[in-house]
Amino acid sequence: QIKPPDSQIRESPTPVDVEKLNVLMYRFASRIGSFRRLAPDDFDAIAAADGAMRQAFWEFMSVFGISARRVYRGIYESTKRTPSGLMIPPEHVLANVQRMRDLERVAPGSVHFLYSERGIRNFARYTLAFWQRQYNERNSSLPYVVIMNSADLEMESLTSAQVYGTFQKDLRALETPHLMRMVEISSAPEMLRILVRLDRTYNSQGNNPIKSVIFDGHGSSERAVMRVRSEVTEFGQTQLRDARFRTVFMKHLSKAFAPTTQFIVGSCEAAKKERRSPPGFAVLLKEALVELLGENIRVAGSRGYVTQFTELTPRLRKDGALTVNAQSQPYEDDRKGMVTPRIKNL
């Protein structure tokens, strides 16, 4: 069920005590270290250390006034397993805690804002300067592009901070400067809620619809995958063939996009077209969007297997519409003989 969000930006309810964050971060780091030093067959000690480690993580998150459980599912449960099957937190879990602490130090209120308004859980994915800029531009009324990251933990498969940093600069340098707003999603309902919230916040007068939506995550010809380790959801053919979902989609997003908004789907085979197999879900997405916004809507995707965007180049058309030319990196197997996939308009 889609719950319409408030249009007012939610700031951090109370100032965060950075010194307390330091204490809790070092406590968490210490318990990770203790956990790693235990023998893999010392089950009682491992269980006790695991509980202490999770408690320290909960205490750290509670300082921000955000859901420790939701963030836990987003960054903590991805874990490498010991021979005994027990989970060991990877290095990026501690890196995420450190990044949240550092970001709160330079931009008070930023962690709560990015989590509650944009769904961000994985702060270690991108640099401190990247997130600080996302926060500092929160009240800007400039036209903007939305980047949708899947809230899973395979960070190496997502587009690099360098590519997005260059994209941000190029958007700013356009004749009409544009912004890039990053969000993380773990389900189709969350995707719709965030899009509606962005629309109500930045398009309340109906003059600043989303100019482009870029989905950066895993998927196949049937769907785009949005996941955290404890649950896997999707947005694809199943939803787009469902009349009720399309009705909800149109009801809540009819004013969020312009008739010329561009949608780029970065997951594998999204734009697949073959005579003897069903079309990629991006083809169905375009059908739904044409029904919603008209024939001038643009949808692009790859027909092959890709891992991440390697280039995002924005330009303004004569009619003022934004076009993003995207290039993607193929999987290793593609480089050995398959056609290099390109992001093309449908």
Short mmCIF file of C-alpha atoms in Angstrom, two decimals:
data_model
loop_
_atom_site.label_atom_id
_atom_site.label_comp_id
_atom_site.label_asym_id
_atom_site.label_seq_id
_atom_site.Cartn_x
_atom_site.Cartn_y
_atom_site.Cartn_z
CA GLN A 1 0.00 0.00 0.00
CA ILE A 2 1.31 3.43 -0.95
CA LYS A 3 1.16 5.94 1.88
CA PRO A 4 1.39 9.55 0.65
CA PRO A 5 4.33 11.20 2.42
CA ASP A 6 4.42 14.65 3.90
CA SER A 7 5.72 17.30 1.53
CA GLN A 8 7.67 19.01 4.28
CA ILE A 9 11.34 18.00 4.52
CA ARG A 10 11.98 16.15 7.75
CA GLU A 11 15.05 17.42 9.55
CA SER A 12 16.77 15.60 12.40
CA PRO A 13 14.47 15.85 15.46
CA THR A 14 17.26 16.54 17.95
CA PRO A 15 20.93 17.55 17.64
CA VAL A 16 23.23 14.55 17.47
CA ASP A 17 26.01 14.24 20.06
CA VAL A 18 29.09 13.60 17.90
CA GLU A 19 31.25 12.72 20.90
CA LYS A 20 28.74 10.05 21.86
CA LEU A 21 28.92 8.77 18.29
CA ASN A 22 32.69 8.46 18.66
CA VAL A 23 32.36 6.38 21.81
CA LEU A 24 29.74 4.10 20.27
CA MET A 25 31.67 3.73 17.01
CA TYR A 26 34.84 2.64 18.82
CA ARG A 27 32.79 0.26 20.95
CA PHE A 28 31.33 -1.29 17.80
CA ALA A 29 34.78 -1.54 16.19
CA SER A 30 36.18 -3.19 19.32
CA ARG A 31 33.42 -5.79 19.35
CA ILE A 32 33.96 -6.57 15.67
CA GLY A 33 37.63 -7.14 16.45
CA SER A 34 36.78 -9.42 19.36
CA PHE A 35 34.35 -11.37 17.20
CA ARG A 36 36.95 -11.94 14.49
CA ARG A 37 39.50 -13.32 16.93
CA LEU A 38 37.27 -16.09 18.21
CA ALA A 39 37.82 -19.70 17.20
CA PRO A 40 35.19 -20.79 14.63
CA ASP A 41 34.11 -23.73 16.81
CA ASP A 42 33.69 -21.74 20.04
CA PHE A 43 29.93 -21.41 19.55
CA ASP A 44 29.02 -20.02 22.98
CA ALA A 45 31.63 -17.26 22.76
CA ILE A 46 30.64 -16.46 19.18
CA ALA A 47 26.95 -16.19 20.10
CA ALA A 48 27.76 -13.85 23.01
CA ALA A 49 30.12 -11.72 20.91
CA ASP A 50 27.60 -11.54 18.06
CA GLY A 51 24.91 -10.28 20.44
CA ALA A 52 27.24 -7.66 21.90
CA MET A 53 28.23 -6.52 18.42
CA ARG A 54 24.63 -6.12 17.29
CA GLN A 55 23.78 -4.25 20.50
CA ALA A 56 26.60 -1.77 19.83
CA PHE A 57 25.30 -1.27 16.30
CA TRP A 58 21.76 -0.65 17.62
CA GLU A 59 23.05 1.90 20.14
CA PHE A 60 24.97 3.78 17.44
CA MET A 61 21.95 4.03 15.13
CA SER A 62 19.61 5.09 17.93
CA VAL A 63 21.59 8.31 18.37
CA PHE A 64 20.31 9.46 14.95
CA GLY A 65 16.70 8.64 15.79
CA ILE A 66 16.45 6.28 12.81
CA SER A 67 15.42 2.64 12.45
CA ALA A 68 18.37 0.47 13.41
CA ARG A 69 16.49 -2.59 12.14
CA ARG A 70 16.03 -1.11 8.65
CA VAL A 71 19.65 -0.02 8.38
CA TYR A 72 20.76 -3.35 9.85
CA ARG A 73 18.95 -5.21 7.09
CA GLY A 74 20.52 -2.86 4.56
CA ILE A 75 24.20 -3.09 5.54
CA TYR A 76 24.75 -5.58 8.34
CA GLU A 77 23.24 -8.82 7.12
CA SER A 78 25.44 -9.05 4.12
CA THR A 79 28.07 -10.99 5.62
CA LYS A 80 30.70 -13.49 4.86
CA ARG A 81 30.22 -16.80 6.63
CA THR A 82 32.64 -18.88 8.68
CA PRO A 83 32.98 -22.63 8.03
CA SER A 84 30.49 -23.10 10.86
CA GLY A 85 27.93 -20.95 9.01
CA LEU A 86 28.09 -17.93 11.32
CA MET A 87 28.21 -14.46 9.83
CA ILE A 88 31.14 -12.07 10.08
CA PRO A 89 30.49 -8.39 9.33
CA PRO A 90 32.48 -7.25 6.30
CA GLU A 91 34.74 -4.22 6.46
CA HIS A 92 32.19 -1.96 4.81
CA VAL A 93 29.87 -2.25 7.83
CA LEU A 94 32.40 -0.46 10.02
CA ALA A 95 33.21 1.88 7.12
CA ASN A 96 29.52 2.75 6.95
CA VAL A 97 29.40 3.59 10.65
CA GLN A 98 32.51 5.74 10.30
CA ARG A 99 31.09 7.57 7.27
CA MET A 100 27.87 8.34 9.14
CA ARG A 101 29.86 9.72 12.06
CA ASP A 102 32.08 11.84 9.79
CA LEU A 103 29.12 13.15 7.79
CA GLU A 104 27.22 14.15 10.91
CA ARG A 105 30.31 15.97 12.15
CA VAL A 106 30.58 18.22 9.05
CA ALA A 107 26.85 18.47 8.24
CA PRO A 108 24.67 18.14 11.36
CA GLY A 109 21.30 16.57 10.58
CA SER A 110 22.46 15.11 7.26
CA VAL A 111 22.32 11.43 8.22
CA HIS A 112 18.73 11.62 9.46
CA PHE A 113 17.68 13.62 6.38
CA LEU A 114 19.31 11.31 3.83
CA TYR A 115 17.90 8.25 5.56
CA SER A 116 14.34 9.51 6.08
CA GLU A 117 13.92 11.49 2.84
CA ARG A 118 16.05 9.52 0.37
CA GLY A 119 16.17 6.02 1.86
CA ILE A 120 19.96 6.03 2.19
CA ARG A 121 21.42 3.17 4.26
CA ASN A 122 24.76 2.57 2.56
CA PHE A 123 26.70 5.75 3.32
CA ALA A 124 30.04 4.04 2.65
CA ARG A 125 29.16 3.65 -1.03
CA TYR A 126 30.19 7.21 -1.85
CA THR A 127 32.47 9.87 -0.48
CA LEU A 128 31.90 12.27 2.39
CA ALA A 129 31.92 15.22 -0.03
CA PHE A 130 29.32 13.48 -2.22
CA TRP A 131 26.82 13.06 0.62
CA GLN A 132 27.54 16.52 2.01
CA ARG A 133 26.65 18.03 -1.35
CA GLN A 134 23.46 15.95 -1.55
CA TYR A 135 22.45 17.37 1.83
CA ASN A 136 23.47 20.97 1.10
CA GLU A 137 21.35 21.01 -2.08
CA ARG A 138 18.23 19.70 -0.34
CA ASN A 139 16.42 23.07 -0.47
CA SER A 140 17.41 24.01 -4.01
CA SER A 141 14.61 24.49 -6.54
CA LEU A 142 16.78 23.76 -9.60
CA PRO A 143 15.56 21.09 -12.04
CA TYR A 144 16.90 17.67 -11.17
CA VAL A 145 17.67 14.08 -12.11
CA VAL A 146 16.93 11.14 -9.79
CA ILE A 147 19.44 8.29 -9.39
CA MET A 148 17.85 5.15 -7.95
CA ASN A 149 20.26 2.73 -6.33
CA SER A 150 19.14 -0.68 -5.20
CA ALA A 151 19.59 -0.96 -1.43
CA ASP A 152 21.69 -4.10 -1.56
CA LEU A 153 25.29 -4.61 -0.55
CA GLU A 154 27.14 -5.58 -3.70
CA MET A 155 28.73 -2.17 -3.90
CA GLU A 156 31.33 -3.16 -6.48
CA SER A 157 28.60 -3.61 -9.10
CA LEU A 158 27.24 -0.08 -8.78
CA THR A 159 28.43 2.99 -10.65
CA SER A 160 31.50 4.63 -9.13
CA ALA A 161 31.57 7.88 -7.19
CA GLN A 162 33.89 9.26 -9.87
CA VAL A 163 31.29 8.76 -12.63
CA TYR A 164 28.55 10.31 -10.54
CA GLY A 165 30.84 13.14 -9.45
CA THR A 166 31.55 14.00 -13.10
CA PHE A 167 27.85 13.72 -13.89
CA GLN A 168 27.03 16.18 -11.09
CA LYS A 169 29.55 18.72 -12.44
CA ASP A 170 28.27 18.34 -16.01
CA LEU A 171 24.66 18.84 -14.87
CA ARG A 172 25.67 22.01 -13.03
CA ALA A 173 27.49 23.29 -16.13
CA LEU A 174 24.43 23.09 -18.41
CA GLU A 175 22.91 26.34 -19.70
CA THR A 176 20.12 25.64 -17.22
CA PRO A 177 21.90 24.06 -14.23
CA HIS A 178 20.48 20.75 -12.99
CA LEU A 179 20.97 18.78 -9.78
CA MET A 180 21.38 15.07 -9.14
CA ARG A 181 19.42 13.57 -6.25
CA MET A 182 20.45 10.09 -5.06
CA VAL A 183 17.98 7.69 -3.45
CA GLU A 184 18.09 4.05 -2.31
CA ILE A 185 15.14 1.72 -2.73
CA SER A 186 14.40 -1.80 -1.54
CA SER A 187 10.90 -2.33 -2.97
CA ALA A 188 8.46 -1.00 -5.54
CA PRO A 189 6.28 0.67 -2.84
CA GLU A 190 9.33 2.41 -1.40
CA MET A 191 10.28 3.58 -4.89
CA LEU A 192 6.84 5.10 -5.38
CA ARG A 193 6.81 6.72 -1.93
CA ILE A 194 10.17 8.41 -2.50
CA LEU A 195 9.19 9.62 -5.97
CA VAL A 196 5.95 11.06 -4.58
CA ARG A 197 7.85 12.74 -1.74
CA LEU A 198 10.32 14.30 -4.18
CA ASP A 199 7.45 15.53 -6.33
CA ARG A 200 5.58 17.08 -3.41
CA THR A 201 8.73 18.72 -2.09
CA TYR A 202 10.20 20.14 -5.31
CA ASN A 203 7.22 20.30 -7.66
CA SER A 204 4.48 21.69 -5.44
CA GLN A 205 3.74 24.44 -7.98
CA GLY A 206 3.77 22.02 -10.92
CA ASN A 207 6.75 23.70 -12.59
CA ASN A 208 9.64 21.39 -11.59
CA PRO A 209 8.90 17.77 -12.55
CA ILE A 210 11.64 15.14 -12.51
CA LYS A 211 13.69 15.52 -15.69
CA SER A 212 15.30 12.07 -15.75
CA VAL A 213 15.21 8.85 -13.71
CA ILE A 214 18.20 6.52 -13.81
CA PHE A 215 17.94 3.07 -12.19
CA ASP A 216 21.35 1.68 -11.18
CA GLY A 217 21.07 -1.89 -9.92
CA HIS A 218 20.76 -5.57 -10.70
CA GLY A 219 18.08 -7.22 -12.77
CA SER A 220 17.15 -9.25 -15.83
CA SER A 221 14.82 -9.01 -18.80
CA GLU A 222 11.92 -9.77 -16.42
CA ARG A 223 12.64 -7.32 -13.59
CA ALA A 224 14.88 -4.92 -11.75
CA VAL A 225 15.91 -6.33 -8.38
CA MET A 226 15.66 -4.16 -5.26
CA ARG A 227 16.87 -5.94 -2.21
CA VAL A 228 18.35 -6.08 1.20
CA ARG A 229 19.81 -9.38 2.29
CA SER A 230 16.84 -10.50 4.36
CA GLU A 231 14.34 -9.87 1.57
CA VAL A 232 14.33 -9.60 -2.20
CA THR A 233 11.70 -7.61 -4.05
CA GLU A 234 11.41 -6.56 -7.63
CA PHE A 235 9.92 -4.10 -10.05
CA GLY A 236 9.25 -5.59 -13.45
CA GLN A 237 6.86 -7.43 -15.70
CA THR A 238 4.71 -8.77 -12.85
CA GLN A 239 3.92 -5.30 -11.54
CA LEU A 240 3.63 -3.66 -14.95
CA ARG A 241 1.11 -6.27 -16.12
CA ASP A 242 -0.96 -5.76 -12.97
CA ALA A 243 -3.83 -3.33 -13.62
CA ARG A 244 -4.05 -2.29 -9.96
CA PHE A 245 -0.34 -1.45 -9.76
CA ARG A 246 -0.51 0.57 -12.97
CA THR A 247 -3.52 2.47 -11.59
CA VAL A 248 -1.63 3.30 -8.38
CA PHE A 249 1.47 4.18 -10.41
CA MET A 250 -0.51 6.61 -12.56
CA LYS A 251 -2.51 8.07 -9.68
CA HIS A 252 0.52 9.03 -7.62
CA LEU A 253 3.00 9.90 -10.35
CA SER A 254 0.90 11.57 -13.03
CA LYS A 255 2.34 15.00 -12.14
CA ALA A 256 5.81 13.92 -11.02
CA PHE A 257 7.24 13.65 -14.54
CA ALA A 258 7.29 15.85 -17.61
CA PRO A 259 5.98 14.56 -20.97
CA THR A 260 9.63 14.40 -22.09
CA THR A 261 11.15 12.82 -18.96
CA GLN A 262 13.82 10.24 -19.79
CA PHE A 263 14.02 6.89 -17.97
CA ILE A 264 17.25 4.88 -18.12
CA VAL A 265 17.28 1.32 -16.80
CA GLY A 266 20.81 0.09 -16.07
CA SER A 267 20.00 -3.53 -15.20
CA CYS A 268 20.81 -6.46 -17.48
CA GLU A 269 18.69 -7.14 -20.57
CA ALA A 270 16.04 -4.60 -19.56
CA ALA A 271 15.56 -3.58 -23.20
CA LYS A 272 15.83 -7.08 -24.61
CA LYS A 273 13.86 -7.64 -27.82
CA GLU A 274 13.75 -11.08 -29.43
CA ARG A 275 11.10 -12.67 -31.58
CA ARG A 276 10.85 -15.91 -29.60
CA SER A 277 11.03 -14.53 -26.06
CA PRO A 278 9.08 -11.97 -24.02
CA PRO A 279 10.32 -8.37 -24.25
CA GLY A 280 12.45 -6.86 -21.50
CA PHE A 281 10.54 -5.18 -18.70
CA ALA A 282 11.74 -1.74 -19.87
CA VAL A 283 9.58 -2.28 -22.96
CA LEU A 284 6.54 -2.72 -20.71
CA LEU A 285 7.67 0.22 -18.61
CA LYS A 286 7.59 2.41 -21.70
CA GLU A 287 4.07 1.19 -22.52
CA ALA A 288 2.90 2.15 -19.02
CA LEU A 289 4.62 5.53 -19.20
CA VAL A 290 3.19 6.30 -22.65
CA GLU A 291 -0.24 5.59 -21.18
CA LEU A 292 0.59 7.92 -18.29
CA LEU A 293 2.49 10.74 -20.02
CA GLY A 294 2.09 10.43 -23.77
CA GLU A 295 4.13 9.43 -26.80
CA ASN A 296 7.06 11.79 -26.13
CA ILE A 297 8.25 9.86 -23.08
CA ARG A 298 11.68 8.27 -23.46
CA VAL A 299 12.90 4.95 -22.04
CA ALA A 300 16.40 3.53 -22.58
CA GLY A 301 18.07 0.30 -21.52
CA SER A 302 20.56 -2.38 -22.45
CA ARG A 303 19.85 -5.58 -24.36
CA GLY A 304 22.92 -7.27 -22.89
CA TYR A 305 24.64 -7.99 -19.57
CA VAL A 306 26.07 -4.96 -17.81
CA THR A 307 27.64 -4.18 -14.46
CA GLN A 308 27.63 -0.39 -14.08
CA PHE A 309 27.49 2.91 -15.89
CA THR A 310 30.89 4.11 -17.11
CA GLU A 311 29.69 7.44 -18.47
CA LEU A 312 26.63 9.67 -18.03
CA THR A 313 26.67 12.73 -20.29
CA PRO A 314 23.84 15.27 -20.02
CA ARG A 315 22.76 17.73 -22.68
CA LEU A 316 19.81 20.01 -23.25
CA ARG A 317 17.71 19.69 -26.38
CA LYS A 318 16.40 22.74 -28.24
CA ASP A 319 13.02 22.32 -26.54
CA GLY A 320 14.73 22.42 -23.12
CA ALA A 321 14.28 18.71 -22.37
CA LEU A 322 17.21 16.95 -20.72
CA THR A 323 18.85 14.00 -22.45
CA VAL A 324 21.42 11.77 -20.73
CA ASN A 325 23.65 9.65 -22.94
CA ALA A 326 24.65 6.58 -20.92
CA GLN A 327 27.38 4.05 -21.52
CA SER A 328 27.70 0.82 -19.56
CA GLN A 329 30.40 -1.71 -18.78
CA PRO A 330 29.77 -5.28 -19.99
CA TYR A 331 30.39 -8.38 -17.94
CA GLU A 332 33.70 -10.16 -18.50
CA ASP A 333 32.00 -12.84 -20.61
CA ASP A 334 30.63 -10.17 -22.93
CA ARG A 335 34.14 -8.90 -23.62
CA LYS A 336 35.19 -12.35 -24.81
CA GLY A 337 32.90 -12.50 -27.78
CA MET A 338 29.44 -11.16 -27.11
CA VAL A 339 28.34 -7.81 -28.48
CA THR A 340 29.21 -4.95 -26.11
CA PRO A 341 25.89 -3.80 -24.63
CA ARG A 342 24.88 -0.21 -25.14
CA ILE A 343 22.19 1.82 -23.48
CA LYS A 344 19.77 2.65 -26.28
CA ASN A 345 16.40 4.33 -26.53
CA LEU A 346 13.44 2.05 -27.13
#
